């Protein structure tokens, strides 16, 4: 190489390096946060040491500096391969801030188990900027998607693996987790994310943890009355709404995950009952006792008695025992019990103008909006559609999480059992691996039985 050629070669190299350094420095979505050392005192007496990176802006065009940031936490010793628990604290479809980890929920536990944790903030129903509401649906979901994109865009620069993101949320947050797990990379969301200045990266996740997801909102009212019609003062008044659910269930073409049998309005109640019975069964097997007034029927199952036992076998037992089989449940008696624990929501439970759901489908002036029935604008219909995971689970253009952990407490009446049952069933029908249960005696909350959750997390990694 002659000297002139070499000179020009090095000049070009220098220029490109300087330029790419400058671009990197000016790239607002490049992870370059300064970490701070922190400690978390855990319930078991251990102290977890971790580094906290806070206040990270995950879109270029930030509208709301209070909510559109994420926090990222790296426990001591975490590698590039560590899974990332992405926990949203969205509740009531409201805005949620990027918080610090909590020792008693899944975030603290994840750090203790060596996982990285991301807590993104997101806008919601109540977000106001310059007198305008900026967090109406689907903005909160878009914020969370943008946070996932940020993690993937910066995967090499941050600890943990963006290919192993596990989302987690409760209630409206459970719905967000379900949406993150079922709608990823779908073209419906693309133009919005691009306008927000989200990182150019994919937003699919590895697994989704959904506690009591308040979802499938456009069918939540009919599902509620279908289940609780006889617990209403006037069952006849809500019957037409309940009957709409029969049509809906037939339109879903769900199949029984074990038998492959088509689920229809004819056999669907038995199917829902089977999940409740499984819940009761698990409780009894763990030594729990269920009062007769709750409507469960047990078949006594006797351990084999030695044939030569003196006096012959004795078959006397009053209380359900570990070995008993739950044979049936009188659904009306059980639902009476659920409602005795917490009164039902008014009718309609979701599409009424004082609900958080009408709030989040409202407009920029802050007026709530109905989101079911005829006469919705095309724009509102699209927004409703984008907030329902059921629309995307069978759509090949959406990339689904392969692993799901879905829980809805057996005494939770915030939304009716068919909603989480259908979500879980549709995912199973589409070949996803779903760990679904209606945990016994649990009300409307999340991040409980962390031993069970983290057993499952380890099993999928
Ligand atoms: C939540 C609870 C509800 O009953 C509801 O309708 C919407 C959201 C929640 O706790 O997030």
Tab-separated table of C-alpha atoms and ligand atoms in Angstrom:
chain	number	residue	atom	x	y	z
A	1	UNK	CA	0.000	0.000	0.000
A	2	UNK	CA	1.508	3.352	-0.884
A	3	UNK	CA	1.747	6.090	1.713
A	4	UNK	CA	-1.066	8.242	0.236
A	5	UNK	CA	-3.464	5.299	0.190
A	6	UNK	CA	-2.627	4.443	3.785
A	7	UNK	CA	-3.165	8.045	4.879
A	8	UNK	CA	-6.574	8.150	3.217
A	9	UNK	CA	-7.475	4.776	4.743
A	10	UNK	CA	-6.665	5.979	8.275
A	11	UNK	CA	-8.459	9.290	7.730
A	12	UNK	CA	-11.610	7.435	6.681
A	13	UNK	CA	-11.315	5.104	9.675
A	14	UNK	CA	-10.846	8.047	12.041
A	15	UNK	CA	-13.805	9.882	10.550
A	16	UNK	CA	-16.170	6.912	10.760
A	17	UNK	CA	-15.123	6.136	14.341
A	18	UNK	CA	-15.575	9.774	15.418
A	19	UNK	CA	-18.891	9.965	13.628
A	20	UNK	CA	-20.239	6.750	15.127
A	21	UNK	CA	-19.034	7.847	18.596
A	22	UNK	CA	-20.809	11.147	18.122
A	23	UNK	CA	-24.001	9.418	16.947
A	24	UNK	CA	-23.799	7.001	19.862
A	25	UNK	CA	-23.387	9.901	22.265
A	26	UNK	CA	-26.285	11.790	20.737
A	27	UNK	CA	-28.526	8.746	20.601
A	28	UNK	CA	-31.074	9.464	23.328
A	29	UNK	CA	-32.121	5.822	23.399
A	30	UNK	CA	-28.645	4.494	24.059
A	31	UNK	CA	-28.320	3.107	27.595
A	32	UNK	CA	-25.707	5.163	29.414
A	33	UNK	CA	-27.206	5.547	32.882
A	34	UNK	CA	-25.043	5.774	35.974
A	35	UNK	CA	-25.822	3.038	38.437
A	36	UNK	CA	-26.191	3.438	42.167
A	37	UNK	CA	-25.478	0.658	44.693
A	38	UNK	CA	-28.465	-0.340	46.803
A	39	UNK	CA	-29.546	-2.979	49.272
A	40	UNK	CA	-32.885	-4.601	49.904
A	41	UNK	CA	-33.716	-6.329	53.196
A	42	UNK	CA	-35.723	-9.443	52.371
A	43	UNK	CA	-38.434	-11.059	54.527
A	44	UNK	CA	-36.182	-14.081	55.167
A	45	UNK	CA	-33.468	-11.870	56.711
A	46	UNK	CA	-31.172	-11.913	53.670
A	47	UNK	CA	-29.868	-8.692	52.170
A	48	UNK	CA	-29.901	-8.391	48.385
A	49	UNK	CA	-27.265	-6.101	46.867
A	50	UNK	CA	-28.085	-4.573	43.535
A	51	UNK	CA	-27.343	-1.659	41.219
A	52	UNK	CA	-30.187	0.716	40.390
A	53	UNK	CA	-30.399	2.633	37.102
A	54	UNK	CA	-33.305	5.013	37.408
A	55	UNK	CA	-35.198	7.668	35.454
A	56	UNK	CA	-34.315	6.262	32.035
A	57	UNK	CA	-36.334	7.761	29.192
A	58	UNK	CA	-37.410	4.987	26.854
A	59	UNK	CA	-38.846	7.018	23.954
A	60	UNK	CA	-37.361	9.909	21.991
A	61	UNK	CA	-40.508	12.030	22.075
A	62	UNK	CA	-41.281	12.051	25.770
A	63	UNK	CA	-44.658	13.665	26.464
A	64	UNK	CA	-44.778	12.981	30.164
A	65	UNK	CA	-41.532	13.054	32.136
A	66	UNK	CA	-43.251	11.759	35.286
A	67	UNK	CA	-44.388	8.465	33.791
A	68	UNK	CA	-42.445	7.724	30.601
A	69	UNK	CA	-39.317	6.487	32.327
A	70	UNK	CA	-38.109	3.109	33.425
A	71	UNK	CA	-35.978	1.826	36.274
A	72	UNK	CA	-33.616	-1.092	35.830
A	73	UNK	CA	-32.099	-3.163	38.605
A	74	UNK	CA	-29.192	-5.560	38.403
A	75	UNK	CA	-28.482	-7.876	41.344
A	76	UNK	CA	-24.882	-8.571	42.275
A	77	UNK	CA	-23.415	-11.220	39.990
A	78	UNK	CA	-26.092	-11.065	37.284
A	79	UNK	CA	-24.804	-11.924	33.815
A	80	UNK	CA	-25.899	-11.011	30.284
A	81	UNK	CA	-27.953	-14.219	30.290
A	82	UNK	CA	-30.005	-13.408	33.397
A	83	UNK	CA	-33.764	-13.243	32.803
A	84	UNK	CA	-35.460	-9.868	33.230
A	85	UNK	CA	-38.664	-9.558	35.225
A	86	UNK	CA	-40.596	-6.614	33.789
A	87	UNK	CA	-43.116	-5.637	36.457
A	88	UNK	CA	-45.803	-3.058	35.719
A	89	UNK	CA	-47.659	-1.439	38.599
A	90	UNK	CA	-50.575	-0.326	36.442
A	91	UNK	CA	-53.800	-0.540	38.451
A	92	UNK	CA	-57.265	0.718	37.549
A	93	UNK	CA	-55.930	1.613	34.079
A	94	UNK	CA	-54.228	4.596	35.730
A	95	UNK	CA	-50.744	5.947	35.153
A	96	UNK	CA	-48.019	4.079	37.032
A	97	UNK	CA	-44.597	5.355	38.026
A	98	UNK	CA	-41.302	3.560	37.630
A	99	UNK	CA	-40.825	2.369	41.212
A	100	UNK	CA	-38.041	0.830	43.251
A	101	UNK	CA	-38.139	-2.931	43.953
A	102	UNK	CA	-40.285	-4.207	46.833
A	103	UNK	CA	-38.964	-6.909	49.155
A	104	UNK	CA	-42.331	-8.643	49.521
A	105	UNK	CA	-43.435	-8.854	45.876
A	106	UNK	CA	-42.055	-10.512	42.747
A	107	UNK	CA	-39.532	-7.705	42.121
A	108	UNK	CA	-37.602	-8.268	45.366
A	109	UNK	CA	-37.818	-12.012	44.981
A	110	UNK	CA	-36.552	-11.829	41.381
A	111	UNK	CA	-33.480	-9.848	42.477
A	112	UNK	CA	-32.877	-12.369	45.247
A	113	UNK	CA	-33.016	-15.148	42.642
A	114	UNK	CA	-30.411	-13.383	40.489
A	115	UNK	CA	-32.774	-11.962	37.911
A	116	UNK	CA	-32.654	-8.396	36.608
A	117	UNK	CA	-35.774	-6.314	37.162
A	118	UNK	CA	-37.271	-3.579	35.012
A	119	UNK	CA	-40.069	-1.395	36.387
A	120	UNK	CA	-41.346	0.870	33.629
A	121	UNK	CA	-43.651	3.763	34.294
A	122	UNK	CA	-46.520	4.257	31.873
A	123	UNK	CA	-49.280	6.758	31.246
A	124	UNK	CA	-52.908	6.006	31.967
A	125	UNK	CA	-56.427	7.217	32.424
A	126	UNK	CA	-55.393	10.130	34.662
A	127	UNK	CA	-52.334	11.427	32.773
A	128	UNK	CA	-52.657	15.122	31.956
A	129	UNK	CA	-50.172	17.319	30.083
A	130	UNK	CA	-50.922	20.967	29.355
A	131	UNK	CA	-54.620	20.454	30.092
A	132	UNK	CA	-54.961	17.457	27.779
A	133	UNK	CA	-55.298	13.799	28.691
A	134	UNK	CA	-52.388	12.023	27.047
A	135	UNK	CA	-52.666	8.544	28.533
A	136	UNK	CA	-55.935	7.256	27.132
A	137	UNK	CA	-55.904	3.731	25.656
A	138	UNK	CA	-53.802	2.419	24.067
A	139	UNK	CA	-51.095	4.855	25.263
A	140	UNK	CA	-50.279	2.981	28.478
A	141	UNK	CA	-49.742	-0.214	26.520
A	142	UNK	CA	-47.631	1.608	23.927
A	143	UNK	CA	-45.430	2.975	26.712
A	144	UNK	CA	-44.851	-0.528	28.035
A	145	UNK	CA	-44.101	-1.841	24.552
A	146	UNK	CA	-41.631	1.011	24.079
A	147	UNK	CA	-39.945	-0.005	27.353
A	148	UNK	CA	-39.544	-3.572	26.037
A	149	UNK	CA	-38.103	-2.176	22.806
A	150	UNK	CA	-35.635	-0.095	24.815
A	151	UNK	CA	-34.415	-3.200	26.649
A	152	UNK	CA	-33.903	-5.091	23.388
A	153	UNK	CA	-32.265	-2.119	21.647
A	154	UNK	CA	-29.767	-1.896	24.504
A	155	UNK	CA	-29.484	-5.606	25.203
A	156	UNK	CA	-25.708	-5.757	24.721
A	157	UNK	CA	-25.118	-2.683	26.886
A	158	UNK	CA	-27.300	-3.825	29.798
A	159	UNK	CA	-27.104	-6.844	32.087
A	160	UNK	CA	-29.762	-9.488	31.574
A	161	UNK	CA	-31.166	-10.871	28.337
A	162	UNK	CA	-33.934	-9.123	26.436
A	163	UNK	CA	-34.723	-12.533	24.940
A	164	UNK	CA	-35.789	-13.689	28.392
A	165	UNK	CA	-38.192	-10.974	29.500
A	166	UNK	CA	-40.977	-12.130	31.791
A	167	UNK	CA	-43.760	-9.572	32.173
A	168	UNK	CA	-45.791	-9.377	35.391
A	169	UNK	CA	-48.802	-7.326	36.431
A	170	UNK	CA	-52.006	-7.450	38.451
A	171	UNK	CA	-55.560	-6.552	37.440
A	172	UNK	CA	-55.351	-3.790	34.790
A	173	UNK	CA	-51.608	-4.513	35.040
A	174	UNK	CA	-52.407	-8.197	34.472
A	175	UNK	CA	-54.232	-7.121	31.334
A	176	UNK	CA	-51.152	-5.145	30.241
A	177	UNK	CA	-48.981	-8.186	30.865
A	178	UNK	CA	-51.365	-10.295	28.759
A	179	UNK	CA	-51.237	-7.696	25.977
A	180	UNK	CA	-47.438	-7.576	26.046
A	181	UNK	CA	-47.412	-11.354	25.754
A	182	UNK	CA	-49.920	-11.595	22.917
A	183	UNK	CA	-49.678	-8.544	20.635
A	184	UNK	CA	-45.914	-8.130	20.109
A	185	UNK	CA	-44.610	-6.677	16.847
A	186	UNK	CA	-48.121	-6.518	15.404
A	187	UNK	CA	-48.496	-3.862	12.655
A	188	UNK	CA	-51.540	-2.354	14.463
A	189	UNK	CA	-49.209	-0.669	16.973
A	190	UNK	CA	-46.319	0.188	14.673
A	191	UNK	CA	-47.216	3.706	13.522
A	192	UNK	CA	-47.987	4.810	17.091
A	193	UNK	CA	-44.669	3.494	18.398
A	194	UNK	CA	-42.817	5.087	15.570
A	195	UNK	CA	-44.428	8.498	16.271
A	196	UNK	CA	-43.485	8.200	19.935
A	197	UNK	CA	-39.872	7.659	18.949
A	198	UNK	CA	-39.685	4.154	20.403
A	199	UNK	CA	-36.430	2.299	19.801
A	200	UNK	CA	-36.222	0.427	16.524
A	201	UNK	CA	-36.368	-3.057	18.010
A	202	UNK	CA	-38.872	-5.848	18.491
A	203	UNK	CA	-41.150	-5.964	21.551
A	204	UNK	CA	-41.854	-9.659	21.949
A	205	UNK	CA	-41.365	-11.212	25.380
A	206	UNK	CA	-40.486	-14.689	26.616
A	207	UNK	CA	-43.211	-15.216	29.202
A	208	UNK	CA	-46.180	-13.447	30.756
A	209	UNK	CA	-47.423	-13.551	34.324
A	210	UNK	CA	-50.990	-12.269	34.607
A	211	UNK	CA	-52.698	-11.968	37.979
A	212	UNK	CA	-56.453	-11.400	37.765
A	213	UNK	CA	-56.280	-9.711	34.347
A	214	UNK	CA	-59.156	-7.260	33.773
A	215	UNK	CA	-59.261	-7.891	30.078
A	216	UNK	CA	-61.453	-8.785	27.082
A	217	UNK	CA	-63.223	-5.607	28.135
A	218	UNK	CA	-65.677	-5.537	25.244
A	219	UNK	CA	-67.122	-8.875	26.471
A	220	UNK	CA	-66.641	-8.366	30.199
A	221	UNK	CA	-70.185	-7.124	30.889
A	222	UNK	CA	-71.938	-10.071	29.248
A	223	UNK	CA	-69.554	-12.525	30.918
A	224	UNK	CA	-70.286	-10.913	34.287
A	225	UNK	CA	-74.056	-11.173	33.983
A	226	UNK	CA	-73.868	-14.684	32.513
A	227	UNK	CA	-72.043	-15.857	35.626
A	228	UNK	CA	-73.764	-13.803	38.303
A	229	UNK	CA	-77.284	-13.430	36.876
A	230	UNK	CA	-78.894	-15.420	39.705
A	231	UNK	CA	-77.051	-13.441	42.347
A	232	UNK	CA	-78.717	-10.264	41.042
A	233	UNK	CA	-81.843	-8.819	42.674
A	234	UNK	CA	-83.582	-9.099	39.327
A	235	UNK	CA	-82.191	-11.893	37.194
A	236	UNK	CA	-84.672	-11.224	34.389
A	237	UNK	CA	-83.438	-7.686	33.911
A	238	UNK	CA	-79.907	-8.853	33.105
A	239	UNK	CA	-80.867	-12.020	31.197
A	240	UNK	CA	-80.588	-10.429	27.700
A	241	UNK	CA	-77.033	-9.333	28.469
A	242	UNK	CA	-76.221	-12.779	29.875
A	243	UNK	CA	-77.589	-14.453	26.719
A	244	UNK	CA	-75.179	-12.421	24.578
A	245	UNK	CA	-72.393	-14.321	26.273
A	246	UNK	CA	-73.780	-17.609	24.886
A	247	UNK	CA	-73.318	-16.229	21.382
A	248	UNK	CA	-69.875	-14.966	22.238
A	249	UNK	CA	-68.696	-18.290	23.633
A	250	UNK	CA	-69.955	-20.076	20.522
A	251	UNK	CA	-68.144	-17.565	18.308
A	252	UNK	CA	-64.812	-18.199	20.040
A	253	UNK	CA	-64.610	-21.857	18.908
A	254	UNK	CA	-62.560	-22.782	21.930
A	255	UNK	CA	-61.611	-26.383	22.505
A	256	UNK	CA	-61.275	-28.226	25.788
A	257	UNK	CA	-57.512	-28.357	26.306
A	258	UNK	CA	-57.598	-31.965	27.557
A	259	UNK	CA	-60.253	-33.615	25.394
A	260	UNK	CA	-60.230	-31.391	22.314
A	261	UNK	CA	-64.015	-31.181	22.579
A	262	UNK	CA	-65.556	-27.983	21.189
A	263	UNK	CA	-66.664	-25.614	23.964
A	264	UNK	CA	-70.146	-24.233	23.372
A	265	UNK	CA	-72.855	-22.525	25.396
A	266	UNK	CA	-74.111	-26.073	26.115
A	267	UNK	CA	-71.057	-27.398	27.945
A	268	UNK	CA	-69.260	-24.217	28.922
A	269	UNK	CA	-70.563	-23.975	32.496
A	270	UNK	CA	-69.265	-27.487	33.195
A	271	UNK	CA	-65.901	-26.382	31.844
A	272	UNK	CA	-65.732	-23.345	34.151
A	273	UNK	CA	-66.790	-25.598	37.028
A	274	UNK	CA	-63.925	-27.954	36.256
A	275	UNK	CA	-61.425	-25.156	36.953
A	276	UNK	CA	-63.126	-24.332	40.252
A	277	UNK	CA	-63.190	-27.976	41.217
A	278	UNK	CA	-59.493	-28.258	40.409
A	279	UNK	CA	-58.922	-25.322	42.742
A	280	UNK	CA	-60.909	-26.935	45.554
A	281	UNK	CA	-59.147	-30.236	44.893
A	282	UNK	CA	-55.739	-28.675	45.283
A	283	UNK	CA	-56.791	-26.948	48.489
A	284	UNK	CA	-58.150	-30.162	50.000
A	285	UNK	CA	-55.076	-32.109	48.912
A	286	UNK	CA	-52.958	-29.578	50.801
A	287	UNK	CA	-54.981	-30.290	53.937
A	288	UNK	CA	-57.617	-27.547	53.629
A	289	UNK	CA	-61.214	-27.977	54.692
A	290	UNK	CA	-64.169	-26.712	52.684
A	291	UNK	CA	-67.442	-25.997	54.453
A	292	UNK	CA	-70.484	-27.836	53.106
A	293	UNK	CA	-72.312	-24.529	52.649
A	294	UNK	CA	-70.035	-23.667	49.686
A	295	UNK	CA	-71.714	-26.289	47.532
A	296	UNK	CA	-68.879	-28.758	46.861
A	297	UNK	CA	-69.540	-32.480	46.751
A	298	UNK	CA	-66.828	-34.934	47.613
A	299	UNK	CA	-66.403	-38.580	46.869
A	300	UNK	CA	-64.642	-40.243	49.728
A	301	UNK	CA	-61.659	-42.169	48.548
A	302	UNK	CA	-60.458	-44.745	51.018
A	303	UNK	CA	-56.919	-45.913	51.241
A	304	UNK	CA	-56.737	-49.690	50.851
A	305	UNK	CA	-57.209	-51.443	54.147
A	306	UNK	CA	-55.373	-54.666	54.875
A	307	UNK	CA	-57.767	-57.523	54.155
A	308	UNK	CA	-56.796	-59.287	57.335
A	309	UNK	CA	-57.414	-56.251	59.513
A	310	UNK	CA	-59.028	-57.295	62.791
A	311	UNK	CA	-62.620	-56.128	62.975
A	312	UNK	CA	-62.831	-55.551	59.212
A	313	UNK	CA	-62.584	-52.173	57.379
A	314	UNK	CA	-64.088	-49.035	58.912
A	315	UNK	CA	-65.445	-46.406	56.488
A	316	UNK	CA	-66.409	-43.545	58.756
A	317	UNK	CA	-65.206	-40.033	58.024
A	318	UNK	CA	-67.054	-36.737	58.208
A	319	UNK	CA	-64.639	-34.034	56.935
A	320	UNK	CA	-63.008	-33.996	53.506
A	321	UNK	CA	-59.562	-35.511	53.671
A	322	UNK	CA	-56.418	-35.197	51.584
A	323	UNK	CA	-57.404	-38.208	49.547
A	324	UNK	CA	-60.942	-37.085	48.766
A	325	UNK	CA	-62.001	-36.271	45.236
A	326	UNK	CA	-64.040	-33.180	44.456
A	327	UNK	CA	-66.934	-34.595	42.455
A	328	UNK	CA	-69.133	-31.605	41.753
A	329	UNK	CA	-69.982	-28.062	42.749
A	330	UNK	CA	-73.381	-26.450	42.992
A	331	UNK	CA	-72.432	-23.304	41.135
A	332	UNK	CA	-75.223	-21.118	42.486
A	333	UNK	CA	-74.313	-21.958	46.067
A	334	UNK	CA	-70.684	-21.257	45.393
A	335	UNK	CA	-71.418	-17.944	43.646
A	336	UNK	CA	-73.663	-16.933	46.567
A	337	UNK	CA	-70.620	-17.474	48.715
A	338	UNK	CA	-68.377	-15.369	46.438
A	339	UNK	CA	-70.895	-12.529	46.539
A	340	UNK	CA	-71.205	-12.833	50.328
A	341	UNK	CA	-67.484	-12.035	50.504
A	342	UNK	CA	-67.789	-8.930	48.312
A	343	UNK	CA	-70.915	-7.445	46.710
A	344	UNK	CA	-71.179	-7.515	42.932
A	345	UNK	CA	-70.401	-4.515	40.757
A	346	UNK	CA	-73.417	-2.624	39.421
A	347	UNK	CA	-74.841	-3.514	35.988
A	348	UNK	CA	-73.198	-2.988	33.558
A	349	UNK	CA	-70.042	-3.748	35.481
A	350	UNK	CA	-67.565	-2.295	32.986
A	351	UNK	CA	-69.160	-0.131	30.323
A	352	UNK	CA	-70.655	2.401	32.726
A	353	UNK	CA	-69.448	5.961	32.612
A	354	UNK	CA	-67.936	5.952	36.087
A	355	UNK	CA	-65.794	2.840	35.480
A	356	UNK	CA	-62.019	2.977	34.949
A	357	UNK	CA	-62.625	1.246	31.607
A	358	UNK	CA	-64.865	4.029	30.245
A	359	UNK	CA	-62.295	6.417	31.650
A	360	UNK	CA	-59.386	4.906	29.772
A	361	UNK	CA	-61.342	4.800	26.504
A	362	UNK	CA	-62.246	8.462	27.005
A	363	UNK	CA	-61.020	11.466	25.026
A	364	UNK	CA	-58.251	14.038	25.407
A	365	UNK	CA	-60.658	16.405	27.200
A	366	UNK	CA	-61.120	13.792	29.902
A	367	UNK	CA	-64.671	12.712	29.013
A	368	UNK	CA	-65.295	9.008	29.574
A	369	UNK	CA	-66.605	6.993	26.636
A	370	UNK	CA	-68.745	3.903	26.172
A	371	UNK	CA	-66.776	1.201	24.438
A	372	UNK	CA	-69.409	-1.432	23.589
A	373	UNK	CA	-72.574	-1.413	21.535
A	374	UNK	CA	-73.291	0.235	18.216
A	375	UNK	CA	-72.402	3.743	17.189
A	376	UNK	CA	-68.743	3.739	18.208
A	377	UNK	CA	-66.453	5.720	15.922
A	378	UNK	CA	-64.032	3.713	13.783
A	379	UNK	CA	-61.178	5.213	15.773
A	380	UNK	CA	-62.643	4.098	19.111
A	381	UNK	CA	-63.348	0.627	17.734
A	382	UNK	CA	-59.709	0.364	16.768
A	383	UNK	CA	-58.577	1.461	20.234
A	384	UNK	CA	-60.857	-1.110	21.879
A	385	UNK	CA	-59.551	-3.776	19.542
A	386	UNK	CA	-55.925	-2.932	20.335
A	387	UNK	CA	-56.585	-3.354	24.064
A	388	UNK	CA	-57.941	-6.889	23.791
A	389	UNK	CA	-55.427	-9.768	23.743
A	390	UNK	CA	-58.163	-12.163	22.506
A	391	UNK	CA	-57.970	-10.431	19.091
A	392	UNK	CA	-54.302	-11.268	18.620
A	393	UNK	CA	-53.732	-14.719	20.106
A	394	UNK	CA	-54.576	-16.527	16.864
A	395	UNK	CA	-53.134	-13.806	14.609
A	396	UNK	CA	-49.818	-14.924	13.091
A	397	UNK	CA	-48.744	-11.275	12.705
A	398	UNK	CA	-48.518	-10.995	16.505
A	399	UNK	CA	-45.672	-12.776	18.226
A	400	UNK	CA	-46.845	-14.573	21.343
A	401	UNK	CA	-44.946	-15.404	24.516
A	402	UNK	CA	-44.507	-19.165	24.704
A	403	UNK	CA	-45.010	-19.364	28.490
A	404	UNK	CA	-47.917	-18.086	30.550
A	405	UNK	CA	-48.762	-18.050	34.245
A	406	UNK	CA	-52.350	-16.885	34.755
A	407	UNK	CA	-54.043	-16.661	38.130
A	408	UNK	CA	-57.499	-15.429	39.103
A	409	UNK	CA	-58.559	-15.878	42.732
A	410	UNK	CA	-61.528	-18.178	43.358
A	411	UNK	CA	-63.335	-15.433	45.323
A	412	UNK	CA	-62.327	-12.555	43.010
A	413	UNK	CA	-65.481	-10.904	41.612
A	414	UNK	CA	-63.825	-7.910	39.945
A	415	UNK	CA	-64.261	-9.686	36.611
A	416	UNK	CA	-66.020	-12.998	36.035
A	417	UNK	CA	-64.244	-16.365	35.803
A	418	UNK	CA	-64.904	-16.840	32.056
A	419	UNK	CA	-62.560	-13.966	31.188
A	420	UNK	CA	-59.334	-15.517	32.539
A	421	UNK	CA	-60.631	-19.001	31.621
A	422	UNK	CA	-61.059	-17.951	27.973
A	423	UNK	CA	-57.704	-16.189	27.850
A	424	UNK	CA	-55.926	-19.285	29.188
A	425	UNK	CA	-57.915	-21.654	26.973
A	426	UNK	CA	-57.331	-19.714	23.773
A	427	UNK	CA	-53.612	-19.583	24.497
A	428	UNK	CA	-53.561	-23.349	25.151
A	429	UNK	CA	-55.505	-23.939	21.929
A	430	UNK	CA	-52.839	-21.946	20.082
A	431	UNK	CA	-50.059	-24.145	21.423
A	432	UNK	CA	-48.770	-21.953	24.245
A	433	UNK	CA	-47.711	-23.475	27.546
A	434	UNK	CA	-50.098	-22.123	30.133
A	435	UNK	CA	-50.056	-22.649	33.878
A	436	UNK	CA	-53.562	-21.567	34.826
A	437	UNK	CA	-55.443	-21.770	38.111
A	438	UNK	CA	-58.199	-20.131	40.121
A	439	UNK	CA	-56.375	-20.247	43.480
A	440	UNK	CA	-58.592	-21.148	46.388
A	441	UNK	CA	-59.856	-18.335	48.617
A	442	UNK	CA	-57.841	-15.644	46.818
A	443	UNK	CA	-59.437	-12.250	46.251
A	444	UNK	CA	-58.467	-9.553	43.750
A	445	UNK	CA	-54.712	-9.205	44.098
A	446	UNK	CA	-51.398	-10.390	42.701
A	447	UNK	CA	-47.805	-11.475	43.336
A	448	UNK	CA	-48.951	-14.042	45.930
A	449	UNK	CA	-47.559	-17.514	46.498
A	450	UNK	CA	-44.172	-16.389	45.203
A	451	UNK	CA	-42.724	-19.860	45.855
A	452	UNK	CA	-45.123	-21.243	43.269
A	453	UNK	CA	-44.454	-18.399	40.819
A	454	UNK	CA	-40.677	-18.772	41.023
A	455	UNK	CA	-40.876	-22.583	40.825
A	456	UNK	CA	-42.698	-22.001	37.533
A	457	UNK	CA	-40.212	-19.344	36.372
A	458	UNK	CA	-37.296	-21.726	36.968
A	459	UNK	CA	-39.160	-24.487	35.125
A	460	UNK	CA	-39.479	-22.422	31.920
A	461	UNK	CA	-35.914	-21.144	31.763
B	1	LIG	C1	-58.897	-2.820	38.364
B	1	LIG	C2	-59.978	-3.346	39.072
B	1	LIG	C3	-61.217	-3.332	38.498
B	1	LIG	O1	-62.300	-3.846	39.143
B	1	LIG	C4	-61.392	-2.801	37.230
B	1	LIG	O2	-62.627	-2.807	36.686
B	1	LIG	C5	-60.305	-2.306	36.514
B	1	LIG	C6	-59.059	-2.314	37.091
B	1	LIG	C7	-57.540	-2.834	38.989
B	1	LIG	O3	-57.437	-3.167	40.182
B	1	LIG	O4	-56.577	-2.537	38.296
